[in-house]
Short mmCIF file of C-alpha atoms and ligand atoms in Angstrom, two decimals:
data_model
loop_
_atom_site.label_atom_id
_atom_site.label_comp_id
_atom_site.label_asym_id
_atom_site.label_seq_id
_atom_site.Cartn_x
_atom_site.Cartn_y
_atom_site.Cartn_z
CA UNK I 1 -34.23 70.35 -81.57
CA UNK I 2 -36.00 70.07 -78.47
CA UNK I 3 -36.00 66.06 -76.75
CA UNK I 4 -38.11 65.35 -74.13
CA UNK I 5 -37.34 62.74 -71.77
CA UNK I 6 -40.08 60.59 -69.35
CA UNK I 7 -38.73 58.20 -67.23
CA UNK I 8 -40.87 56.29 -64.50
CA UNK I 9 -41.49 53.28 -62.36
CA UNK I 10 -37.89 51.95 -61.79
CA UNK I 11 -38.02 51.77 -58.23
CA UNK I 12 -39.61 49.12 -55.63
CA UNK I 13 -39.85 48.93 -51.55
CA UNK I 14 -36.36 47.55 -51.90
CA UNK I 15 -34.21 50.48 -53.68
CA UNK I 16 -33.55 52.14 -56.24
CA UNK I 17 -35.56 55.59 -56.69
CA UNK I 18 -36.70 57.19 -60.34
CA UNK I 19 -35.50 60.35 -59.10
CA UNK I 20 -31.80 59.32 -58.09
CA UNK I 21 -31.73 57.74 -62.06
CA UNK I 22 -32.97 61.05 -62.92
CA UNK I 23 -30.26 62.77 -61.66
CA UNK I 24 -27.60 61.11 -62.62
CA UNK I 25 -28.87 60.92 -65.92
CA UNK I 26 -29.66 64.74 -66.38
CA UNK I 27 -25.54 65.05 -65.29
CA UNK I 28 -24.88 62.47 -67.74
CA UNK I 29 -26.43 63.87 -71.02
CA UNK I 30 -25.47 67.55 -69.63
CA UNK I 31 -22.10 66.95 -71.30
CA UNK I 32 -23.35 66.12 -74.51
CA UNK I 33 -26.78 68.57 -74.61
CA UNK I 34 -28.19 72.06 -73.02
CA UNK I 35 -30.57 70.91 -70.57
CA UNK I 36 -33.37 73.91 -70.74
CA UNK I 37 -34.39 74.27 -67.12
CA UNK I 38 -34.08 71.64 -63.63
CA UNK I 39 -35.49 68.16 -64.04
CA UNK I 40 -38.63 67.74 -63.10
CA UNK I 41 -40.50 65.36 -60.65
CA UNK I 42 -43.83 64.97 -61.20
CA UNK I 43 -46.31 63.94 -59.21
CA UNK I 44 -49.08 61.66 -60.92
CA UNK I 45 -52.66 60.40 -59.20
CA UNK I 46 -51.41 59.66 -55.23
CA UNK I 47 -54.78 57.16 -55.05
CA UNK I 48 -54.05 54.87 -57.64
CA UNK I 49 -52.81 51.04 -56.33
CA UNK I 50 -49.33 50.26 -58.09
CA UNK I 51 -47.26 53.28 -56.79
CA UNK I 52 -44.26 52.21 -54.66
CA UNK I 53 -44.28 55.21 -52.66
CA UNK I 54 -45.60 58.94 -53.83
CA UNK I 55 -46.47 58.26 -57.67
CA UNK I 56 -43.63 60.07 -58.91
CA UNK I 57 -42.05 60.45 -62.33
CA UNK I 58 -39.28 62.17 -63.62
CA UNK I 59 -38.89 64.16 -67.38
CA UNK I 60 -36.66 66.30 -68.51
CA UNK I 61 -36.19 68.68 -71.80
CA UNK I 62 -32.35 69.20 -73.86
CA UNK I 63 -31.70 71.15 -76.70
CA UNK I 64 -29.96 68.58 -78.49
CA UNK I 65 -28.50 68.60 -81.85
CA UNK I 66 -29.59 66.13 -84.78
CA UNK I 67 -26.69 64.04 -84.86
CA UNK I 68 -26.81 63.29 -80.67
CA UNK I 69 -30.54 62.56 -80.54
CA UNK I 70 -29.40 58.27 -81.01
CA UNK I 71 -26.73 58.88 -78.57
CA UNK I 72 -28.82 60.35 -75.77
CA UNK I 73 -31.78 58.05 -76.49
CA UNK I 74 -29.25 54.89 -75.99
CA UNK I 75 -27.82 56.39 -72.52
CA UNK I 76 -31.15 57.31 -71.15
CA UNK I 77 -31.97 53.24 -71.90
CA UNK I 78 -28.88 52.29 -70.77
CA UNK I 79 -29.67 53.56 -67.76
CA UNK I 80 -32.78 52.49 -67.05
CA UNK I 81 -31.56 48.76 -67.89
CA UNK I 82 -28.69 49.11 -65.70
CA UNK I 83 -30.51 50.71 -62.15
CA UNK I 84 -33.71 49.93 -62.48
CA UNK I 85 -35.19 47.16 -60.03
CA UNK I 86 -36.61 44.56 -62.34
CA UNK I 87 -36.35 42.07 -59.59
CA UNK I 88 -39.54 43.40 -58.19
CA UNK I 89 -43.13 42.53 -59.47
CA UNK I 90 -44.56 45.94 -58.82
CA UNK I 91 -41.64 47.10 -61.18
CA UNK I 92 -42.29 48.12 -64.78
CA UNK I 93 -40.42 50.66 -66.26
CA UNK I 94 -41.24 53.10 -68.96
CA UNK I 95 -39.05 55.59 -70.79
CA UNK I 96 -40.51 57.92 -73.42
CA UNK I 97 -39.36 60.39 -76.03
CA UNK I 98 -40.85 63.09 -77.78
CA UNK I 99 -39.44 65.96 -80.15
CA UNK I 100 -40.63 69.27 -80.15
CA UNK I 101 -43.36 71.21 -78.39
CA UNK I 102 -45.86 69.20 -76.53
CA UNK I 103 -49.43 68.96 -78.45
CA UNK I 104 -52.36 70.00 -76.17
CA UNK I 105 -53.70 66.33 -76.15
CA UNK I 106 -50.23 65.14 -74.33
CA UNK I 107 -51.21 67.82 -71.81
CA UNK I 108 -54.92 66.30 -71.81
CA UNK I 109 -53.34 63.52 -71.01
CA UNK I 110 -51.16 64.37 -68.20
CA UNK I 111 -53.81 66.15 -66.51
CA UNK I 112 -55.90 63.10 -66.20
CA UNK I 113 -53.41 61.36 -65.26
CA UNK I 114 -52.97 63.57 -62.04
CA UNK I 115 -56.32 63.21 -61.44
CA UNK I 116 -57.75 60.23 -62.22
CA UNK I 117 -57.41 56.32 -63.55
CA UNK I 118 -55.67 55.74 -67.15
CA UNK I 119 -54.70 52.45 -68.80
CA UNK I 120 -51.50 51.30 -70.47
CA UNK I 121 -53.59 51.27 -73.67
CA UNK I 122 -54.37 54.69 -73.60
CA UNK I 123 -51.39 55.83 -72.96
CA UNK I 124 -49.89 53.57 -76.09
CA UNK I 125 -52.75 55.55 -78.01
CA UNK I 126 -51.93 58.84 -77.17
CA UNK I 127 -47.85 58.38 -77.26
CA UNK I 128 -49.02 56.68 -81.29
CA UNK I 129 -50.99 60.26 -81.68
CA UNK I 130 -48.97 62.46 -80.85
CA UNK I 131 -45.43 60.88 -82.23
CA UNK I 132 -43.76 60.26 -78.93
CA UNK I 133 -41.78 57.06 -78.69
CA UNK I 134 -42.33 54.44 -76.13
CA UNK I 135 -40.27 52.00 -74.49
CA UNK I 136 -41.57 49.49 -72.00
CA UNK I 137 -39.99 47.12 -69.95
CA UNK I 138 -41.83 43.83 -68.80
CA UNK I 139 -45.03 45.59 -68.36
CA UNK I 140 -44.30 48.81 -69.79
CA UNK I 141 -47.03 50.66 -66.79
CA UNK I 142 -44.34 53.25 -66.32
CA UNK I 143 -45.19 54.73 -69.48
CA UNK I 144 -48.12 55.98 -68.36
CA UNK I 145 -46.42 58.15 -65.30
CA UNK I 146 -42.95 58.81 -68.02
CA UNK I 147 -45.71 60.10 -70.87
CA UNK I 148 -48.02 62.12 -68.23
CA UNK I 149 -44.85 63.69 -66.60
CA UNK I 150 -43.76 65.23 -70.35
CA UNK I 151 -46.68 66.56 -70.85
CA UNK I 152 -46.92 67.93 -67.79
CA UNK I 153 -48.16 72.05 -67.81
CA UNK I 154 -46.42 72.68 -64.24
CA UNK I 155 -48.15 76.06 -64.44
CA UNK I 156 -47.42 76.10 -60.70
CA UNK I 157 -44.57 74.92 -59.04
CA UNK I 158 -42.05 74.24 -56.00
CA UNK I 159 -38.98 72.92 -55.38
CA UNK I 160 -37.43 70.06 -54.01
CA UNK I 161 -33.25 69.37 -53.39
CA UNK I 162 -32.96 65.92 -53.34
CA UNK I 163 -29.47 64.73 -51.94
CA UNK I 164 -28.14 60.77 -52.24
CA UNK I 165 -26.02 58.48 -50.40
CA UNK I 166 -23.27 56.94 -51.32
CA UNK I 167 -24.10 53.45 -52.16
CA UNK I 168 -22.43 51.62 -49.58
CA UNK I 169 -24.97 53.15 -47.23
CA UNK I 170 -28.04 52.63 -49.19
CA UNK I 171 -30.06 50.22 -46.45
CA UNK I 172 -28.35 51.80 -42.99
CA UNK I 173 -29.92 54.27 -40.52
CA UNK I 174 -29.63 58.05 -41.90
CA UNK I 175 -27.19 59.76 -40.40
CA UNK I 176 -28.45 63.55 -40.04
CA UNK I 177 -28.45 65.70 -37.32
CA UNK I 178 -31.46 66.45 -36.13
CA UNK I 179 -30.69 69.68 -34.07
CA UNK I 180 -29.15 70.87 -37.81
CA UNK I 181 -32.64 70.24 -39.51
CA UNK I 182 -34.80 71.87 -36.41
CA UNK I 183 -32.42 75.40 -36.73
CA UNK I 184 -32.25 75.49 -40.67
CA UNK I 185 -36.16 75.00 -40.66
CA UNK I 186 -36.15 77.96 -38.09
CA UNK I 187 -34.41 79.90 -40.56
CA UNK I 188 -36.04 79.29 -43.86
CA UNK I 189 -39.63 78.40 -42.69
CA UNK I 190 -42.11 78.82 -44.16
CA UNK I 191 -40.08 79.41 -47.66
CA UNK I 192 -39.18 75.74 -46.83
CA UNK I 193 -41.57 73.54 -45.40
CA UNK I 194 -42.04 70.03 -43.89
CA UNK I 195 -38.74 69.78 -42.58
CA UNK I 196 -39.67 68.82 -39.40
CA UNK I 197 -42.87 68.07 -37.29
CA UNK I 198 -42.84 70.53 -34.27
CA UNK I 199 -45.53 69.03 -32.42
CA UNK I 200 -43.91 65.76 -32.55
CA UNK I 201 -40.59 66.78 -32.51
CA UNK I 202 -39.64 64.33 -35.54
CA UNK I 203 -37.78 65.17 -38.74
CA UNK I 204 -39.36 64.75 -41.97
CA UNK I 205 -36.46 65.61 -44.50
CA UNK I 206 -35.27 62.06 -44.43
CA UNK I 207 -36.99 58.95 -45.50
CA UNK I 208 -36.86 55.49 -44.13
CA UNK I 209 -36.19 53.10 -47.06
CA UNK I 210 -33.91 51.26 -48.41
CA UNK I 211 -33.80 53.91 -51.56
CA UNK I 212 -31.03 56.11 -52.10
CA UNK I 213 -32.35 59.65 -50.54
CA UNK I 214 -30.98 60.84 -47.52
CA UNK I 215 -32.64 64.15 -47.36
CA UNK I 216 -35.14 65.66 -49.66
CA UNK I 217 -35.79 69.39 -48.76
CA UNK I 218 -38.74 71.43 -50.20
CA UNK I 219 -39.31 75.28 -50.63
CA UNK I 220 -41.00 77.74 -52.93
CA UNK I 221 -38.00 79.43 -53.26
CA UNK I 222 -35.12 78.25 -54.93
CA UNK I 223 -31.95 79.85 -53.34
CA UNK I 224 -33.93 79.17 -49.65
CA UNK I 225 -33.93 75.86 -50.33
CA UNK I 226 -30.05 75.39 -51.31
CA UNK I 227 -29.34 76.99 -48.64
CA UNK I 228 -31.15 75.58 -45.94
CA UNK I 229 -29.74 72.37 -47.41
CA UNK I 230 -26.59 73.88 -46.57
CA UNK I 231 -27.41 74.26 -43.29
CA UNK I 232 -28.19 70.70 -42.52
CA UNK I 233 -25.10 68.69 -40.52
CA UNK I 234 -24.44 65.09 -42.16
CA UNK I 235 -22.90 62.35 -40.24
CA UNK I 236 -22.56 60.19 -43.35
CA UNK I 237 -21.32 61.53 -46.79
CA UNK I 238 -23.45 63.42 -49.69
CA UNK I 239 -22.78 61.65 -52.81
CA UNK I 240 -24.53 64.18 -54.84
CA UNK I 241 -27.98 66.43 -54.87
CA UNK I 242 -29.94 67.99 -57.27
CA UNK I 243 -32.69 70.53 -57.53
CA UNK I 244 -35.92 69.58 -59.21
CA UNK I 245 -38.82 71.72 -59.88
CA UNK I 246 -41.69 69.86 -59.07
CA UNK I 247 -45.62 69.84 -58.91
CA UNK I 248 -45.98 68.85 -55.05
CA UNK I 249 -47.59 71.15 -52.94
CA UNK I 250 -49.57 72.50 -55.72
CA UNK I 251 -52.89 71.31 -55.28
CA UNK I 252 -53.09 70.90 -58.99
CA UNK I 253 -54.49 67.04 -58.49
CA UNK I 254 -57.66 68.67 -56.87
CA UNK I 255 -61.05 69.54 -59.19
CA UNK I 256 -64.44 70.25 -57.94
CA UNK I 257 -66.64 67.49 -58.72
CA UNK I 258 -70.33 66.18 -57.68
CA UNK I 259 -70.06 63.34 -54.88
CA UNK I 260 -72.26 61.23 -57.60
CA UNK I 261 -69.41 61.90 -60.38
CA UNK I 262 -67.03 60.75 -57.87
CA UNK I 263 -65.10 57.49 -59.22
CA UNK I 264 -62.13 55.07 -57.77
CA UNK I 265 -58.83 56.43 -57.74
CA UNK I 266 -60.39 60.19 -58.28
CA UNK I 267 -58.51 63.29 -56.82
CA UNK I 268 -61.60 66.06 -56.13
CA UNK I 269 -63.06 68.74 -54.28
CA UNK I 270 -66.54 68.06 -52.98
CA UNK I 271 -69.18 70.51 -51.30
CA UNK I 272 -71.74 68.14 -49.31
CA UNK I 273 -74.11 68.23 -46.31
CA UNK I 274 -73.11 65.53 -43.19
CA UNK I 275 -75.78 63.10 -43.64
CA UNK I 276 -75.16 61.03 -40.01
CA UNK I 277 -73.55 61.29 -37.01
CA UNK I 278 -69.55 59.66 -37.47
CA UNK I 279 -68.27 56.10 -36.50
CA UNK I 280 -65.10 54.89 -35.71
CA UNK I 281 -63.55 51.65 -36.48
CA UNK I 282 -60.29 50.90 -35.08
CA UNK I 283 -58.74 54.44 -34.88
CA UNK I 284 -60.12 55.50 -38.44
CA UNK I 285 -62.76 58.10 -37.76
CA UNK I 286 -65.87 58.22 -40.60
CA UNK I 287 -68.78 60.03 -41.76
CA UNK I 288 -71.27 59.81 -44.67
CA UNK I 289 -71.49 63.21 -46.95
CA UNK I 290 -74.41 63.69 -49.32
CA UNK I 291 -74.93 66.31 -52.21
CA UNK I 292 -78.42 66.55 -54.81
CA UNK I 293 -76.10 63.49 -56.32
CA UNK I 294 -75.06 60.99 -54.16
CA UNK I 295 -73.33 60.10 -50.96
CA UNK I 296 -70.31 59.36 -50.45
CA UNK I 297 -68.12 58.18 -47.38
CA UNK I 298 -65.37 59.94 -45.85
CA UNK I 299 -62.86 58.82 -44.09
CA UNK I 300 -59.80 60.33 -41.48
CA UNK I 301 -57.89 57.45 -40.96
CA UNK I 302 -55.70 56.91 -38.03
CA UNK I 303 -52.19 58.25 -39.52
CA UNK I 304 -54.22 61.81 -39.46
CA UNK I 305 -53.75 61.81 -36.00
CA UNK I 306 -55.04 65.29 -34.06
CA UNK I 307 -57.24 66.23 -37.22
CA UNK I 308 -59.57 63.30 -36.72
CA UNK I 309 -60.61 65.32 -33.40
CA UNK I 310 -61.93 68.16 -35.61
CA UNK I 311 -63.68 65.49 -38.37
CA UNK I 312 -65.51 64.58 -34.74
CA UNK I 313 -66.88 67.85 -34.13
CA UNK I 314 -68.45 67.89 -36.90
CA UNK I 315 -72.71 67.31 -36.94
CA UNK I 316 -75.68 65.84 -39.13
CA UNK I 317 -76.39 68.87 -41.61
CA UNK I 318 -73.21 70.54 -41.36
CA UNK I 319 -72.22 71.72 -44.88
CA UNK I 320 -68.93 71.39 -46.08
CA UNK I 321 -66.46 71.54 -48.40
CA UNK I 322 -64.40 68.40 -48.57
CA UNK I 323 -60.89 67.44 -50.65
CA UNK I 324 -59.48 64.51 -51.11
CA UNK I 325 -58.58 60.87 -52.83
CA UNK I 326 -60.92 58.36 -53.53
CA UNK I 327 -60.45 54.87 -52.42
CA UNK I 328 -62.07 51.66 -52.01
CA UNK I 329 -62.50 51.08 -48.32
CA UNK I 330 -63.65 47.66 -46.66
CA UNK I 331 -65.70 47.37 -50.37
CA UNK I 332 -67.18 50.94 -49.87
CA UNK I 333 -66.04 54.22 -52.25
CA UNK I 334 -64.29 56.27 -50.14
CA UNK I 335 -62.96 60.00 -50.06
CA UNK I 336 -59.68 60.29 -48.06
CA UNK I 337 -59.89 63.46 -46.51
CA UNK I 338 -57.15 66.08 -46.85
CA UNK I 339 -58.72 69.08 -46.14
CA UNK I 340 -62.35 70.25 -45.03
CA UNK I 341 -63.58 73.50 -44.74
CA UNK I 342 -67.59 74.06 -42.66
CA UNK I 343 -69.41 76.11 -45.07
CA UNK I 344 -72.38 76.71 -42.87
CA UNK I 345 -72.75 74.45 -39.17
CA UNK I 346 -75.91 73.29 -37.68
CA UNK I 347 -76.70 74.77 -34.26
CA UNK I 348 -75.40 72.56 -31.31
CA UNK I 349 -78.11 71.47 -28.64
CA UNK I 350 -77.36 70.14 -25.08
CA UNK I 351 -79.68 68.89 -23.18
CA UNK I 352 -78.78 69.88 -19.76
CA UNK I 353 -80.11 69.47 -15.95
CA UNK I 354 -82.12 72.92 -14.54
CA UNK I 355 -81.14 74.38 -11.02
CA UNK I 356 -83.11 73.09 -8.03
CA UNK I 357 -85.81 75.68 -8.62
CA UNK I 358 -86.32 75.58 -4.61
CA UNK I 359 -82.60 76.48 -3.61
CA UNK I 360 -80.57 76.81 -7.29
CA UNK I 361 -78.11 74.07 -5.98
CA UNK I 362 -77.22 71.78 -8.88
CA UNK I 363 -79.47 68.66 -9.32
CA UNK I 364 -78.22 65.18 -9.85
CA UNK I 365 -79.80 62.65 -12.05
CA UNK I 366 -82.34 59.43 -10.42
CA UNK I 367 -83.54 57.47 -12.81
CA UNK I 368 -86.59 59.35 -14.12
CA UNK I 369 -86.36 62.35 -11.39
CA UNK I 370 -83.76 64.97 -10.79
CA UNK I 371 -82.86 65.29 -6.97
CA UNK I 372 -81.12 68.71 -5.31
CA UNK I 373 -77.56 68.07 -4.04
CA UNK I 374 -78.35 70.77 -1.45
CA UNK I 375 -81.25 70.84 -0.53
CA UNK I 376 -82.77 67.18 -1.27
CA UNK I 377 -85.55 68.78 -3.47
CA UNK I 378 -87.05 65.99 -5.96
CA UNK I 379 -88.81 66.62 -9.47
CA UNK I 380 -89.64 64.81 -12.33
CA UNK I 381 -86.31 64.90 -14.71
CA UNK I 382 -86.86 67.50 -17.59
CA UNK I 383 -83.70 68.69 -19.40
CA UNK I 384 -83.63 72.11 -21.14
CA UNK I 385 -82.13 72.84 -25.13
CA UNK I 386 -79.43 74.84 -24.75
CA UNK I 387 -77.65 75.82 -27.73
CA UNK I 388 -73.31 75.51 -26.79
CA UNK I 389 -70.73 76.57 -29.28
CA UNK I 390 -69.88 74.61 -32.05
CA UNK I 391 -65.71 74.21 -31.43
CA UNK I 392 -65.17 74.61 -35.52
CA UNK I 393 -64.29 77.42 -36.70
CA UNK I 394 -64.92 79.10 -40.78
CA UNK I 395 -61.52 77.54 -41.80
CA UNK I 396 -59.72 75.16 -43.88
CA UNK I 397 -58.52 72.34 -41.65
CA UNK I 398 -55.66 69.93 -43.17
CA UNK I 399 -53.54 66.97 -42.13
CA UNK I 400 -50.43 67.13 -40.51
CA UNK I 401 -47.50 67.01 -42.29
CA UNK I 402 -46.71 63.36 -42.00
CA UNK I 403 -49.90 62.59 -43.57
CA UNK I 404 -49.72 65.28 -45.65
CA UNK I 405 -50.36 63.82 -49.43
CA UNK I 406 -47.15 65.33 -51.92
CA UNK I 407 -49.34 67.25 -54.12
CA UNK I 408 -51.55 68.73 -51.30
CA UNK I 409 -50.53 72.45 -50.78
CA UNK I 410 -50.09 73.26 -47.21
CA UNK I 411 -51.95 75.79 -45.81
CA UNK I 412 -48.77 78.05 -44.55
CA UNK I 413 -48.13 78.87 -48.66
CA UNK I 414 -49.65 81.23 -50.69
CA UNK I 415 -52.52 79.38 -52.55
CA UNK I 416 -52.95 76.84 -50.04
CA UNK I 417 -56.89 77.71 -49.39
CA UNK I 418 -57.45 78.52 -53.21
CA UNK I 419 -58.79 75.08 -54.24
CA UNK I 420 -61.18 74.47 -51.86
CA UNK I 421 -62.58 78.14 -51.23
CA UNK I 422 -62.56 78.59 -55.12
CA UNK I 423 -65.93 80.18 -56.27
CA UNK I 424 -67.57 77.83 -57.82
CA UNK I 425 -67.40 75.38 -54.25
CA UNK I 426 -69.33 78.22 -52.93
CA UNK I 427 -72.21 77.26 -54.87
CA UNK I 428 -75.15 75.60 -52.72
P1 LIG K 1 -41.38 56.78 -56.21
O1 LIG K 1 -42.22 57.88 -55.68
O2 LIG K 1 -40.43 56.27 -55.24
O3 LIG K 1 -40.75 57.16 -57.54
P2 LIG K 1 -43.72 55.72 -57.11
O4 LIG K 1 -44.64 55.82 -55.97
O5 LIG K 1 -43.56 56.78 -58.11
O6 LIG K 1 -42.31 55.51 -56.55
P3 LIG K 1 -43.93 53.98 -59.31
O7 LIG K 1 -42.95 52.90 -59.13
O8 LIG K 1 -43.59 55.10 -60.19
O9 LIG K 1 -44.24 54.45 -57.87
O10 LIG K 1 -45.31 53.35 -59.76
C1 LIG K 1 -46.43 54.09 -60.22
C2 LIG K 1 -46.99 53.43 -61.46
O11 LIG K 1 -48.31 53.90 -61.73
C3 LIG K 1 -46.19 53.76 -62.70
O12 LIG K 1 -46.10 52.62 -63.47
C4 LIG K 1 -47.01 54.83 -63.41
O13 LIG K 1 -46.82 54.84 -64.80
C5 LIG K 1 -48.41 54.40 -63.05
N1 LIG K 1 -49.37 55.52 -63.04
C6 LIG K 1 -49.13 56.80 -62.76
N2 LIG K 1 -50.26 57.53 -62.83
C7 LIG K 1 -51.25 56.69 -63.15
C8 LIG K 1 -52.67 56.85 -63.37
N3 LIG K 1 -53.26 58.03 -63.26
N4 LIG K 1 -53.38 55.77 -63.69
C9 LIG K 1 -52.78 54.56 -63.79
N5 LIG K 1 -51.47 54.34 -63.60
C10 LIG K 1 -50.69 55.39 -63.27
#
């Protein structure tokens, strides 16, 4: 018999970490059932408000005989009981079962989960329809994120090693060697990726809570990924890893939608004409994008960093083809941009000062009259269209790394464009 396992929301800010439970459960119930496959970590809707840190959830599948099912259900809550933070408000686990093969509405299910808002409620419905079992602790909204992550199609996939500390650690500065991570990312890149930022020089493999990760390292190939691992110097002991196949880098959160069908929390792909020139507040850089449907504002906020300078480039009546998370903003729906591709640009005018038509020296600005540097020559100040370059070229731009949603696909892997330049964007 086939048991599927959800588990999700255990963590808070101050430790723990749903996929360090995970693990040590899928060791644990190892001894006592097959496991068919790696655990998986599954990455639900990044835009929606109670996620700790990446909206992840963890399930896994065992072939377990009849008379274990009680035993493995009882560890699994044991578990959860024991590790998870209940201290915290924000904390509300969920664990679910299900036996046998997953009914297409459980995949329904997942998928708009990814994508966009779902209610506790819902999720009790559709766990009551299709015979899963659900256990919630105080608020139970991890069974939304431990249902959606069973159901899960994970069509496409990558990989992620995630490797612990040893408890006594959990809290201090990560002790990696950085020189380690820059050569194993030489060596596996781009098979591996996000190990490092090169422009800043920073490493990414480690996080900086209190959880219990010291390095998580991601690939789309399996043995690449062990091994760079491997490669990696420690100055602090590895208490354990494990290998999870996972739906980050996938894309899969990202559908094409109309900017009026565009709701909170939404994950989408829009294709939209720049309807004003952009604005910056603090270091956020912003823009309004309209379609036969609606407008919508977009936003590159200041964690972006170097990409805002491309959102900048871009001009009233520019088309383009926009993905990314929507949010509530200052009051205002807003798309959090991830990637943008121009479709079509507008042409780029300058207005710019004529040669002294007397001696062709340049001519300097007075007021309302333009005055020869050379030759002292004075005329009324008339500036000439001249159409410049528009700096953006017919390509996806994306975020760096660091601001790099999980699920986003960077553009380095195979696939990475295939969301936004899918055919039916390309529709005017
Ligand atoms: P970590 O990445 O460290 O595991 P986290 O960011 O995954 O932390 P959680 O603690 O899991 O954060 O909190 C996310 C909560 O949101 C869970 O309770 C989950 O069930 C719920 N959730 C997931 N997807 C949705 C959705 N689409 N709509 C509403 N709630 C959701």
């Amino acid at each position: 018999m086939r048991l599927h396992i959800g588990i999700d929301d255990t963590d808070s800010p101050n430790g723990m970490c749903t996929t360090y439970l995970g693990a040590l459960l899928y060791r644990e119930l190892s001894r006592i059932a097959e496991p068919i496959d790696l655990p998986r970590l599954i990455r639900l809707n990044p835009n929606i408000p109670y996620k700790t840190r990446g909206n992840g959830a963890v399930a896994m599948i065992f072939k377990v005989e009849e008379e274990f099912i009680l035993e493995i259900k009882n560890t699994v809550l044991f578990y959860v009981n024991q590790l998870a933070d209940f201290t915290h408000e924000n904390t509300n686990p969920g664990v679910v079962f299900l036996e046998g093969d997953i009914p297409e509405e459980l995949r329904e299910f997942s998928l708009r989960a990814l994508r966009e808002h779902v209610t506790i409620e819902e999720a009790e419905r559709v766990a009551r329809e299709v015979g899963a079992e659900v256990f919630k602790f105080k608020l139970g909204r991890g069974i939304i994120g431990a249902l959606a992550s069973i159901g899960y199609p994970l069509e496409s996939f990558t990989y992620e090693l995630l490797a612990y500390r040893e408890p006594k650690n959990w809290g201090t500065l990560r002790r990696v060697n950085s020189e380690s991570v820059f050569l194993a990312d030489r060596w596996s890149y781009p098979f591996t990726y996000d190990n490092v930022d090169p422009y800043k020089r920073s490493v990414l493999i480690t996080p900086h809570g209190k959880d219990p990760v010291l390095v998580g390292i991601r690939g789309i190939d399996r043995g690449r990924v062990i091994q760079t691992f491997e490669r990696v110097e420690f100055g602090e002991p590895v208490a354990f890893y494990q290998l999870y196949k996972t739906n980050q880098n996938t894309d899969d959160h990202l559908t094409y939608k109309k900017i009026g069908e565009l709701r909170l929390y939404d994950s989408a792909v829009v294709r939209g004409r720049v309807a004003g020139p952009y604005w910056e507040r603090g270091r956020h850089v912003f823009f309004e994008l309209e379609d036969e449907t609606g407008k919508i504002r977009v936003a590159a906020f200041e964690p972006t960093k170097k990409f805002r300078n491309w959102v900048r480039k871009l001009l009233p009546g520019d088309e383009i083809i926009a993905a990314g998370g929507v949010k509530e903003h200052d009051g205002v729906l807003t798309l959090n941009l991830e990637k943008f591709y121009p479709v079509k640009l507008v042409p780029k005018i300058e207005y710019q000062k004529p040669k002294c038509p007397r001696c062709g020296g340049t001519m300097k600005s007075k007021g309302d009259y333009l005055k020869c540097k050379r030759c002292g020559h004075k005329m009324p100040k008339k500036l000439i269209p001249v159409e410049v370059p528009r700096e953006l070229e017919r390509k996806i731009y994306e975020v760096p790394p660091d601001a790099r949603k999980h699920l986003s696909r960077p553009l380095v892997l195979p696939g990475g464009e295939e969301k936004i330049l899918e055919p039916t964007n390309q529709k005017v």
